Short mmCIF file of N, CA and C in Angstrom, two decimals:
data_model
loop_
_atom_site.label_atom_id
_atom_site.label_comp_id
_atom_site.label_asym_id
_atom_site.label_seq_id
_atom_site.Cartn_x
_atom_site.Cartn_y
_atom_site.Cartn_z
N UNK A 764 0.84 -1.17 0.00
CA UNK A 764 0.00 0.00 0.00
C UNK A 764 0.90 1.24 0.00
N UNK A 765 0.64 2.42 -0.55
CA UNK A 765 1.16 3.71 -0.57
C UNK A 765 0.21 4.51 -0.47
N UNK A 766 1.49 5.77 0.21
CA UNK A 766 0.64 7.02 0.42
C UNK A 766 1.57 8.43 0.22
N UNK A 767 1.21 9.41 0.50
CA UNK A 767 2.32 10.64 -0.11
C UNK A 767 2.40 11.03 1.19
N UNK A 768 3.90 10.56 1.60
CA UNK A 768 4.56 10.89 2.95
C UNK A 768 4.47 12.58 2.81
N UNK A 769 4.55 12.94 4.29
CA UNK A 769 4.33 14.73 4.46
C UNK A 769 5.74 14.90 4.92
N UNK A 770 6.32 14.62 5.70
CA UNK A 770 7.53 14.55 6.22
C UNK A 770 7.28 14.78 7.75
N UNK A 771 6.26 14.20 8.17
CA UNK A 771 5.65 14.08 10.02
C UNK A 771 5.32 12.95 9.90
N UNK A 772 5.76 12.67 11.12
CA UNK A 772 5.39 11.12 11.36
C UNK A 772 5.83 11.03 13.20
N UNK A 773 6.04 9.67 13.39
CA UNK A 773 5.72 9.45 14.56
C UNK A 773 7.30 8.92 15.33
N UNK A 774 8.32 9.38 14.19
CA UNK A 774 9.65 9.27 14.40
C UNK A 774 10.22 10.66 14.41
N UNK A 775 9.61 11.26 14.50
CA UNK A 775 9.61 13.11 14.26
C UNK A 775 11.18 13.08 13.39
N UNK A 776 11.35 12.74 12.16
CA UNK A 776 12.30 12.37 11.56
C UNK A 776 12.00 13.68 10.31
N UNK A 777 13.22 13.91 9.70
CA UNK A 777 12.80 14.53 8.55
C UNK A 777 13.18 14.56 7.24
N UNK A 778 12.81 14.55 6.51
CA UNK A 778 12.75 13.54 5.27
C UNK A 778 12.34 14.71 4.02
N UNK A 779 12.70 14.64 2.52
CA UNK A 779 12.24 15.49 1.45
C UNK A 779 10.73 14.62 0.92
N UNK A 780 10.15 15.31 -0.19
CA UNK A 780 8.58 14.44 -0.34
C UNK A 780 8.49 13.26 -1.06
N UNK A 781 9.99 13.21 -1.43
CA UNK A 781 10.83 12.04 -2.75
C UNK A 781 11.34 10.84 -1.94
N UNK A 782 11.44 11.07 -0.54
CA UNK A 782 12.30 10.24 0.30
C UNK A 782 11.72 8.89 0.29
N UNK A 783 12.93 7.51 0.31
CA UNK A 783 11.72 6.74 0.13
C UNK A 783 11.78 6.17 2.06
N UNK A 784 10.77 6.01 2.43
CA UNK A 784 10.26 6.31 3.40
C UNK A 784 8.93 5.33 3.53
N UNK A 785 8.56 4.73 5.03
CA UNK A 785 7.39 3.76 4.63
C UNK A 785 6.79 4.31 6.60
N UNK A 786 5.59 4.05 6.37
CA UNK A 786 5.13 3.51 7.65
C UNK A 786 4.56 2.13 7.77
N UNK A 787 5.44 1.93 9.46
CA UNK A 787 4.99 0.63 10.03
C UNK A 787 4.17 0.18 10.41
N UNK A 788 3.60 -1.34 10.37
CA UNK A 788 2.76 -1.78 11.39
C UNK A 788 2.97 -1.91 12.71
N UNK A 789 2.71 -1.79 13.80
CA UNK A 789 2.91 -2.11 15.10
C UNK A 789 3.58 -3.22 15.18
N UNK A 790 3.51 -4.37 14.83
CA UNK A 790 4.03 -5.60 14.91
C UNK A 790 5.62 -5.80 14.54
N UNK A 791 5.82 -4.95 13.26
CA UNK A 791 7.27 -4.43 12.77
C UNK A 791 7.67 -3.70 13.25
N UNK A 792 7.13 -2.55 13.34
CA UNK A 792 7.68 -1.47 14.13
C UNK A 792 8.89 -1.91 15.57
N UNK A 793 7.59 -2.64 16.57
CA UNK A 793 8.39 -2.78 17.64
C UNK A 793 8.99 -3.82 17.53
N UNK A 794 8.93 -4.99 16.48
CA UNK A 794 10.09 -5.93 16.44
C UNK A 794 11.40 -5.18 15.98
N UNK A 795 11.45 -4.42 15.42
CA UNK A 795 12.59 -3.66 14.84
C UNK A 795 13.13 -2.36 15.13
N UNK A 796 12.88 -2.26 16.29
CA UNK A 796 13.19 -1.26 16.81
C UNK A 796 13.08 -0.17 16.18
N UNK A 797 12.15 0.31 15.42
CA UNK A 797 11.85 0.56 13.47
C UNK A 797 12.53 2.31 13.46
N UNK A 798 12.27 3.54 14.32
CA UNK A 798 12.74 4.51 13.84
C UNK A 798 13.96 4.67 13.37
N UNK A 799 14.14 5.27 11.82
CA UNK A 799 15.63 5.27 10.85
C UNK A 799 15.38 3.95 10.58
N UNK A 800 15.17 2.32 10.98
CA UNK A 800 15.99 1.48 10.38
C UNK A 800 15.58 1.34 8.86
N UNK A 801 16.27 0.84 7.71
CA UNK A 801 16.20 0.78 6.57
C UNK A 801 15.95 -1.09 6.02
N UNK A 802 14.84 -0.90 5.29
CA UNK A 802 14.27 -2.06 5.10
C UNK A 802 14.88 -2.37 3.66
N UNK A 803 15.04 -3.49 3.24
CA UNK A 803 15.07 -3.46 1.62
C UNK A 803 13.93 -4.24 1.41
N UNK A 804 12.75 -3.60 0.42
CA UNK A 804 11.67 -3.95 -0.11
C UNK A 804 11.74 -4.49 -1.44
N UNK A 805 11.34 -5.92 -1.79
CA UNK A 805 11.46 -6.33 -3.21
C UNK A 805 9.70 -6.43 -3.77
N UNK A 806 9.15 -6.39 -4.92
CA UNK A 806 7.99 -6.57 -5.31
C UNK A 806 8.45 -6.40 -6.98
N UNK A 807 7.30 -7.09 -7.47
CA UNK A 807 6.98 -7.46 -8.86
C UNK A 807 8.02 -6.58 -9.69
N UNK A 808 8.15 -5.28 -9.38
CA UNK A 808 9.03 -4.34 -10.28
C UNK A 808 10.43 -4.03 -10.14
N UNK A 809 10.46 -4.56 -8.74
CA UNK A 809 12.05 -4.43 -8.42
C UNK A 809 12.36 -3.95 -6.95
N UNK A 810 13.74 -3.51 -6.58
CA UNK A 810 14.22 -3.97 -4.70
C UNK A 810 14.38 -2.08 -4.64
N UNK A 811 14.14 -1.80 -3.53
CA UNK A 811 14.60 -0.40 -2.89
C UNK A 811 14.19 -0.32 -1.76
N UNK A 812 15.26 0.02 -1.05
CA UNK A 812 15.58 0.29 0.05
C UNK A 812 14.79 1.41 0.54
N UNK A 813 14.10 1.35 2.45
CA UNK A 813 13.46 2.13 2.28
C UNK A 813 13.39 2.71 3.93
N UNK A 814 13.60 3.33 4.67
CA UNK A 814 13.34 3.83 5.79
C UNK A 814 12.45 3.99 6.20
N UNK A 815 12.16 3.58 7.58
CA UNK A 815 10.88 3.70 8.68
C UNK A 815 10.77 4.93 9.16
N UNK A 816 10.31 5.64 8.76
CA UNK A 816 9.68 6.88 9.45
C UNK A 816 8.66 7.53 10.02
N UNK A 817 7.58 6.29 10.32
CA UNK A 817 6.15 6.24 11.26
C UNK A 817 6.17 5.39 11.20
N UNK A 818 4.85 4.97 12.38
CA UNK A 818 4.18 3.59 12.78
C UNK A 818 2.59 4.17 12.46
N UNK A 819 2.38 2.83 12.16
CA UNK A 819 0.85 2.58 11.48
C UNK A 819 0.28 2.08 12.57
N UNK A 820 -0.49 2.95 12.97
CA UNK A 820 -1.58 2.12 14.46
C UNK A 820 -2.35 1.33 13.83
N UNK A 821 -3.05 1.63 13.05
CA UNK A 821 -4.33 0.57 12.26
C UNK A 821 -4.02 -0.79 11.48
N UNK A 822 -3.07 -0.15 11.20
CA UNK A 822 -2.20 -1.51 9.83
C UNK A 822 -2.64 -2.52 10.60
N UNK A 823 -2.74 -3.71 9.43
CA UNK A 823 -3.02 -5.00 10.37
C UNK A 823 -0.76 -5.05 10.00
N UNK A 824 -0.65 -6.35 10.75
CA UNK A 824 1.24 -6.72 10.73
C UNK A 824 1.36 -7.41 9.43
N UNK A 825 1.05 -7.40 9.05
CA UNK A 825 1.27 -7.57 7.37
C UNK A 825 1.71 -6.48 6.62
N UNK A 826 1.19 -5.25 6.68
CA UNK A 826 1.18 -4.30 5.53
C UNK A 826 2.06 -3.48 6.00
N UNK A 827 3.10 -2.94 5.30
CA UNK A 827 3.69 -1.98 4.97
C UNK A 827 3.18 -0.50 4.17
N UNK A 828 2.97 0.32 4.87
CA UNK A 828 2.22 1.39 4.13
C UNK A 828 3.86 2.30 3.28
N UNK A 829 4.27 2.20 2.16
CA UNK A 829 5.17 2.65 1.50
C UNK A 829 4.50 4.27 0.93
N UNK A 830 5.42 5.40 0.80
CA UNK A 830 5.38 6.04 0.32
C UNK A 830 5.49 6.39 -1.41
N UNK A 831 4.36 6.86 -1.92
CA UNK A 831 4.56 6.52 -3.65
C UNK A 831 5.52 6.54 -4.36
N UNK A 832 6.60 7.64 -4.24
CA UNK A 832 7.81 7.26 -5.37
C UNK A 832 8.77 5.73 -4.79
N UNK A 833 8.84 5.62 -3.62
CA UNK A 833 9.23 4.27 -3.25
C UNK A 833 8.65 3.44 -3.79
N UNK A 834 6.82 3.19 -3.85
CA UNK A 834 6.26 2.30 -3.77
C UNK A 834 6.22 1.35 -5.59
N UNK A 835 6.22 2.92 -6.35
CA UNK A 835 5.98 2.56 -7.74
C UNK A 835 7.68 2.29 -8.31
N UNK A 836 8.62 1.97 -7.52
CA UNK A 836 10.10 1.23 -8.47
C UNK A 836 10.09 -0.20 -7.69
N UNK A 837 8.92 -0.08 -6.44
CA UNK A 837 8.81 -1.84 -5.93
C UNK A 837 7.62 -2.36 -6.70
N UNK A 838 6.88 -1.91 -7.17
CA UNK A 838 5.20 -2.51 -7.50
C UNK A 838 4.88 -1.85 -8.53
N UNK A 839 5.23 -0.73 -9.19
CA UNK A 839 4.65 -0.17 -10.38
C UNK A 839 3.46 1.00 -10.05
N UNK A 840 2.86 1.06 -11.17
CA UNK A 840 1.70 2.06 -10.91
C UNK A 840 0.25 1.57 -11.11
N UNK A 841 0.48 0.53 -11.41
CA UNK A 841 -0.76 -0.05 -11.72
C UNK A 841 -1.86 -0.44 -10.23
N UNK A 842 -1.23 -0.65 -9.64
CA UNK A 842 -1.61 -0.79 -8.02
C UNK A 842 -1.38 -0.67 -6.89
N UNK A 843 -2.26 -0.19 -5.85
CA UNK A 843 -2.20 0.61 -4.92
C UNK A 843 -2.01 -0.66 -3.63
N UNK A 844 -1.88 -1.79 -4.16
CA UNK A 844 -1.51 -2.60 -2.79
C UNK A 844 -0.50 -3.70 -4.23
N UNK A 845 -0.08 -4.31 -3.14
CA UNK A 845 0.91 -5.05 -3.59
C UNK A 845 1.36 -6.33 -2.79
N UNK A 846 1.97 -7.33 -3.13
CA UNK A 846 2.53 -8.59 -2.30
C UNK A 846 4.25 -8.22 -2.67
N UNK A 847 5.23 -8.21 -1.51
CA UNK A 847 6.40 -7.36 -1.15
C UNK A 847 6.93 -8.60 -0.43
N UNK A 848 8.14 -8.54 -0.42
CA UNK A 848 9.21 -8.83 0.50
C UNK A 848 10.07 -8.14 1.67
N UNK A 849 10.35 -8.46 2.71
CA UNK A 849 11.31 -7.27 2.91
C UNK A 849 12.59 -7.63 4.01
N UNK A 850 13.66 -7.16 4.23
CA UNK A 850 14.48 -8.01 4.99
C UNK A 850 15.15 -6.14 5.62
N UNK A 851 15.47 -6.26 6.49
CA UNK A 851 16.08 -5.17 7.24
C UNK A 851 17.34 -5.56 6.65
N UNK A 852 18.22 -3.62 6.99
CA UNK A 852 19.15 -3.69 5.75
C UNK A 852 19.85 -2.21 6.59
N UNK A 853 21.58 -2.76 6.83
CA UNK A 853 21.90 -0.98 7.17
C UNK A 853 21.48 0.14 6.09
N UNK A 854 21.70 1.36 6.81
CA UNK A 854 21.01 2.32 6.28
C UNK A 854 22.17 3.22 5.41
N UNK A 855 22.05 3.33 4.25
CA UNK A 855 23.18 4.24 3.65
C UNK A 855 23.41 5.40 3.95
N UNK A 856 23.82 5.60 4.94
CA UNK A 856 23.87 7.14 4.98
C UNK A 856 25.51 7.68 4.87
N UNK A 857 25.35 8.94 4.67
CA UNK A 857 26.78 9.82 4.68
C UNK A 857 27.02 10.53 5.97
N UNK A 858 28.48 10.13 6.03
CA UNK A 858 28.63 11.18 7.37
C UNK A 858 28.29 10.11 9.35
N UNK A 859 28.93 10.92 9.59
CA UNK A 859 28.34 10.23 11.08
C UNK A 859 27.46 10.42 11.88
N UNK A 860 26.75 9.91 13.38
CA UNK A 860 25.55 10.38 13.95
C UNK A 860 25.51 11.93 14.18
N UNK A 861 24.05 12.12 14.08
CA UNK A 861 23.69 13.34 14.63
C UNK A 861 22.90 13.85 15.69
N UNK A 862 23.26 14.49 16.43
CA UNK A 862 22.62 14.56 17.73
C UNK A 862 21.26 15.55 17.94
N UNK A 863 20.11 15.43 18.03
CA UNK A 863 19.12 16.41 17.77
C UNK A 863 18.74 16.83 19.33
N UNK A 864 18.81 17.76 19.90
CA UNK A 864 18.39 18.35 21.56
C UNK A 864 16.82 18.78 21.35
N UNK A 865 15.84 17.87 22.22
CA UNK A 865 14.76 18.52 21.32
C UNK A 865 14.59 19.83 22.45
N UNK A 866 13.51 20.72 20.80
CA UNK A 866 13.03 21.97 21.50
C UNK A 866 12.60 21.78 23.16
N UNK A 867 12.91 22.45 23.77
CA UNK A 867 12.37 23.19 25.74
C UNK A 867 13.90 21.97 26.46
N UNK A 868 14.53 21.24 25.78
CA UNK A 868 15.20 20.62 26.54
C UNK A 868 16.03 21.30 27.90
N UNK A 869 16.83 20.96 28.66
CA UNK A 869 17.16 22.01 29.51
C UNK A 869 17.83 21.28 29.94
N UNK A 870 19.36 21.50 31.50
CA UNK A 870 20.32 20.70 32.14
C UNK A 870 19.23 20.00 33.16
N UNK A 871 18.01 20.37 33.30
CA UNK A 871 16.91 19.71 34.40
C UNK A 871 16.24 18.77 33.54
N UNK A 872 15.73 18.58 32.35
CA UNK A 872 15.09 17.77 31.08
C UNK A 872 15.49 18.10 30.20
N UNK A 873 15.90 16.03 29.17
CA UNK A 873 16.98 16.74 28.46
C UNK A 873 16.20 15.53 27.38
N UNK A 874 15.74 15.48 26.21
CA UNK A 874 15.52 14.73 25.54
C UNK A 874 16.80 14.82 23.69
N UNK A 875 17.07 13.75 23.39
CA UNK A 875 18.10 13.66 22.43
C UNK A 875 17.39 12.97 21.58
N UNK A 876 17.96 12.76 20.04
CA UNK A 876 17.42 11.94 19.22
C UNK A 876 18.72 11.68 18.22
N UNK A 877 18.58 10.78 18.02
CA UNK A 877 20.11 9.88 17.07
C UNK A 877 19.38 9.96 15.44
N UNK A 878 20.04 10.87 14.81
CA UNK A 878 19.83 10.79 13.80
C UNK A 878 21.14 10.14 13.03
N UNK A 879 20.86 9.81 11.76
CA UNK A 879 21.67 9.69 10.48
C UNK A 879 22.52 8.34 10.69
N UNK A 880 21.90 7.24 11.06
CA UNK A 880 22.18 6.08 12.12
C UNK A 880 22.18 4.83 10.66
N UNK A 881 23.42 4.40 10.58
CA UNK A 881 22.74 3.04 9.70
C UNK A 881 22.47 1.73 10.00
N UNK A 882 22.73 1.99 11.52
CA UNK A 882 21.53 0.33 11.87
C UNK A 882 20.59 1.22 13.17
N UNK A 883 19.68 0.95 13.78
CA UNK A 883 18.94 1.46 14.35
C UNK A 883 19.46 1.30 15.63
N UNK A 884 18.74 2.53 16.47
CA UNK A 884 19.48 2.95 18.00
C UNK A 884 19.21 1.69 19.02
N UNK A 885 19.16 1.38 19.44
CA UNK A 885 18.92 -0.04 20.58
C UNK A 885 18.33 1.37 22.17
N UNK A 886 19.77 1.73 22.59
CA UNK A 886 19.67 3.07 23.69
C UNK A 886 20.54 4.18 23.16
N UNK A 887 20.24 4.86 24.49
CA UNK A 887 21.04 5.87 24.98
C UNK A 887 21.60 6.07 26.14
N UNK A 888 22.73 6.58 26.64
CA UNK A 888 22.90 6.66 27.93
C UNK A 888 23.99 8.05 28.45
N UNK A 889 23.51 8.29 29.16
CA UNK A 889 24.28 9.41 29.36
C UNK A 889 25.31 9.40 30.39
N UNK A 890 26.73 9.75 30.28
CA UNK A 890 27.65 10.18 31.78
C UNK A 890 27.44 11.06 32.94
N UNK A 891 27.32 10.31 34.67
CA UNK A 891 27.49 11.37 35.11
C UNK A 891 28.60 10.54 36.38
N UNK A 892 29.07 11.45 36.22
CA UNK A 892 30.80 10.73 36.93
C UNK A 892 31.07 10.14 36.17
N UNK A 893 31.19 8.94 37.19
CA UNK A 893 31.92 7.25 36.41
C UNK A 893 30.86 6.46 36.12
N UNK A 894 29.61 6.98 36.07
CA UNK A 894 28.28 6.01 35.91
C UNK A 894 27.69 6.09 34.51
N UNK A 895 27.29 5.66 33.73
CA UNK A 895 25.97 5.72 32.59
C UNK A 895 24.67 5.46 33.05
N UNK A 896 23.65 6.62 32.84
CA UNK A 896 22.61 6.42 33.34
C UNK A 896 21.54 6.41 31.97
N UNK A 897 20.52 5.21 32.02
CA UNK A 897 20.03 4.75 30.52
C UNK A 897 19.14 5.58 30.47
N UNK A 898 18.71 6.41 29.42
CA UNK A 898 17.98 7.15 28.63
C UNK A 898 16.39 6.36 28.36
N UNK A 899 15.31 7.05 28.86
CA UNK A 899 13.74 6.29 28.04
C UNK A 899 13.70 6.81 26.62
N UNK A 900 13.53 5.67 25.76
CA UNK A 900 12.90 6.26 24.76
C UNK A 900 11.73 6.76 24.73
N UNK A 901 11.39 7.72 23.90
CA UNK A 901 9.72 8.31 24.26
C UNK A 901 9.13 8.13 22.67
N UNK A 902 7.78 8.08 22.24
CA UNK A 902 7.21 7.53 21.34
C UNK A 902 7.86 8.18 20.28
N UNK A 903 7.95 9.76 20.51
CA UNK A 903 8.25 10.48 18.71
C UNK A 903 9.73 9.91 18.88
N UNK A 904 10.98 8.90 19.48
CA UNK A 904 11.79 8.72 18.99
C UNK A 904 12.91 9.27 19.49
N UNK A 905 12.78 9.98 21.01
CA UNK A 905 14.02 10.64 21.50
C UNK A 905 13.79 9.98 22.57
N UNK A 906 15.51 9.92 23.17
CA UNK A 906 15.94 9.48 24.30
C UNK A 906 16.06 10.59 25.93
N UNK A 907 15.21 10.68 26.64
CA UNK A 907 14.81 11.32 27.90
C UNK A 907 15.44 11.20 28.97
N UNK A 908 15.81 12.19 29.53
CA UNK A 908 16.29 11.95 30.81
C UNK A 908 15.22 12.25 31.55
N UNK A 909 14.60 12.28 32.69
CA UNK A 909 13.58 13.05 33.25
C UNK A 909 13.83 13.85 33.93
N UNK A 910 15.38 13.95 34.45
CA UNK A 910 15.84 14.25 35.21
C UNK A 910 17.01 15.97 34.83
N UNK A 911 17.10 15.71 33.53
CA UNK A 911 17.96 16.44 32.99
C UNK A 911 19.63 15.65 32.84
N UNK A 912 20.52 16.02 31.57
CA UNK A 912 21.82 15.53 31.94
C UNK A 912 22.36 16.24 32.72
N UNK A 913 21.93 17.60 33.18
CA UNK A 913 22.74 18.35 34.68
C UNK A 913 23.72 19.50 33.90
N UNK A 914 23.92 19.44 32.97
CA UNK A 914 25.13 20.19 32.18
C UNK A 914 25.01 20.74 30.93
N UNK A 915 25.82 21.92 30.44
CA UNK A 915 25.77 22.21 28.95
C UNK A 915 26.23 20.96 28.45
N UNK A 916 27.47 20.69 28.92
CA UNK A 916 28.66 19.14 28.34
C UNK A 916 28.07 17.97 28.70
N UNK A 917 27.47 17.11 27.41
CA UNK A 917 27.46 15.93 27.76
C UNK A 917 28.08 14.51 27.30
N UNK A 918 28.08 13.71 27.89
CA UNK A 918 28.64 12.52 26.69
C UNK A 918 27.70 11.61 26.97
N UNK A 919 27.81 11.02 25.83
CA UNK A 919 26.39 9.74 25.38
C UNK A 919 27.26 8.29 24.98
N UNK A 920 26.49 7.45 25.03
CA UNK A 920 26.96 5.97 24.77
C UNK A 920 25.52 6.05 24.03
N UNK A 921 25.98 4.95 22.72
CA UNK A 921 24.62 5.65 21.68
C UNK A 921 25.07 3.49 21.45
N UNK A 922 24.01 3.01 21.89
CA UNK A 922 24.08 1.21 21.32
C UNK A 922 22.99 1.10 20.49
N UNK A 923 23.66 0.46 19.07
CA UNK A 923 22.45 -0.49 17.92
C UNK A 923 22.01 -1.01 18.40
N UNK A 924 21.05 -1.68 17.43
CA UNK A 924 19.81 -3.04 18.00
C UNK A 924 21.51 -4.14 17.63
N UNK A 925 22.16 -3.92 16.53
CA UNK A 925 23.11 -5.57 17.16
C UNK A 925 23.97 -5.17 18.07
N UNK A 926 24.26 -4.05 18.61
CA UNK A 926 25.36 -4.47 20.16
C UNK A 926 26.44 -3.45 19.63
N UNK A 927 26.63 -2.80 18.56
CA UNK A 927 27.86 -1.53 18.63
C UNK A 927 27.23 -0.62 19.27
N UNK A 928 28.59 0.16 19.82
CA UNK A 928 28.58 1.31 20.81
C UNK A 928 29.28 2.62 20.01
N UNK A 929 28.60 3.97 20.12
CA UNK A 929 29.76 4.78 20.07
C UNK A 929 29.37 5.45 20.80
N UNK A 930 30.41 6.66 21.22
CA UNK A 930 30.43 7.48 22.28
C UNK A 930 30.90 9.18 22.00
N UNK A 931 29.58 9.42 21.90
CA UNK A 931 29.72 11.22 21.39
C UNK A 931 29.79 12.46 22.69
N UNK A 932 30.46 13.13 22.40
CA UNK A 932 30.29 14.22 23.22
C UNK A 932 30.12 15.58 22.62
N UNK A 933 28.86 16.03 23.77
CA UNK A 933 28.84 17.41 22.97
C UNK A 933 29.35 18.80 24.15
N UNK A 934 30.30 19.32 23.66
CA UNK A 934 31.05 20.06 24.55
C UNK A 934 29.79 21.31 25.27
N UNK A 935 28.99 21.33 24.43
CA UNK A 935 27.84 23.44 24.68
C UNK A 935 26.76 22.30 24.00
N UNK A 936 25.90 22.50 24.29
CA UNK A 936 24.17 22.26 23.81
C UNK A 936 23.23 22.94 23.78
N UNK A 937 22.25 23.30 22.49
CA UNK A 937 21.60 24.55 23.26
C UNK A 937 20.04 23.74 22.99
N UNK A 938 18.73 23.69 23.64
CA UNK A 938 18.01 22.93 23.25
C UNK A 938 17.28 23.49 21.42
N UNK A 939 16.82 22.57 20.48
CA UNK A 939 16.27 22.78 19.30
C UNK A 939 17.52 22.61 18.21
N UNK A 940 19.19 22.24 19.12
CA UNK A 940 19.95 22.48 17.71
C UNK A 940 20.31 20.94 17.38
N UNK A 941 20.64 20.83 16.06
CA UNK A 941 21.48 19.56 15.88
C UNK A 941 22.63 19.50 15.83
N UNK A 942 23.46 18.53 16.42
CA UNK A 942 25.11 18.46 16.39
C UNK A 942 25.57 17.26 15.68
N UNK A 943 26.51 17.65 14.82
CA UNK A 943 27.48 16.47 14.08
C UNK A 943 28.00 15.60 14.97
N UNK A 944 28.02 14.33 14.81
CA UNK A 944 28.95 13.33 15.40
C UNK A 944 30.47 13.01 15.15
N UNK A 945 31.38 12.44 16.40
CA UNK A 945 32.00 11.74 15.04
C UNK A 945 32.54 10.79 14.91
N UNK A 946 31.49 10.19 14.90
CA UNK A 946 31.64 8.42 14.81
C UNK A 946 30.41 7.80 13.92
N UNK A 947 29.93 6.61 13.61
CA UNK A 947 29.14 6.14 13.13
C UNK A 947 29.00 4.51 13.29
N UNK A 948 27.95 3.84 13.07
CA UNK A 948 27.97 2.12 12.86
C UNK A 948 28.52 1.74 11.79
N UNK A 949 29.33 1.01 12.31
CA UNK A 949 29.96 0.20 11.28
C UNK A 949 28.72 -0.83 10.24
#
């Protein structure tokens, strides 16, 4: 099935109107830890790769709701549903993670979001001393402290769904900006 992604969704991710881009069923979604991860989709017309960037509350766990320019180089144009394949797949991206502070964040509440990721986030965790303290994920896709990280300076331990680690620090944070990483998944 397809639809003409807006670039909102429920991964508060952001994306151009060309992007190929799908929403999940619940069933995928949370088996796959789904925000950013990149699916490769095959059907009648051919394979493309495609990023999770919402969850489908209604979907039954079967359907993949694909976005149209994705949908028509997997299935064509002739139809608006389709029988698909799909196997999770790192994500091509350029460059290393990016750190998003969401808007009102503060050293008292501090929510983060891992962008530009090519296997999907597993956690987050933040330093304080010699401790890591684990981050909630919250539905649109950022990692929460409730507590605040306490500081402009923070450092993060950022783990995939398979088990790599990297470890970013951001020296000044201001909440609403994004910061370059510089590291990435292998």
């Amino acid at each position: 099935m397809y639809y003409d992604a807006n670039a909102r969704g429920s991964c508060s991710l952001t994306f151009g109107h060309d992007a190929a881009v799908l929403s999940a069923p619940n069933a995928v979604y949370n088996q796959i830890q789904a925000c950013g991860q990149c699916l490769e989709i095959t059907g009648s017309e051919g394979t493309q790769v495609v990023m999770v960037a919402d969850r489908c509350n209604d979907c039954p766990p079967d359907r993949l709701v694909i976005n149209k320019p994705a949908f028509v180089k997997i299935a064509g144009t002739k139809a608006g549903k389709a029988e698909v394949t799909w196997k999770p797949v790192p994500c091509a991206v350029q460059g290393n993670l990016e750190l998003r502070f969401k808007k009102t964040s503060s050293i008292h509440w501090t929510s983060i979001q891992v962008r530009n990721h090519r296997v999907p986030v597993k956690s987050v965790a933040f330093k304080k001393g010699d401790a890591w303290v684990e981050m909630t994920r919250s539905d649109d896709n950022y990692f929460t402290a409730a507590k605040g990280v306490g500081s402009q300076s923070v450092t993060l331990r950022i783990t995939g769904a398979d088990g790599q680690t990297v470890e970013e620090t951001v020296a000044k944070w201001k909440d609403g900006e994004t910061y370059k990483g510089t590291a990435q998944f292998k």
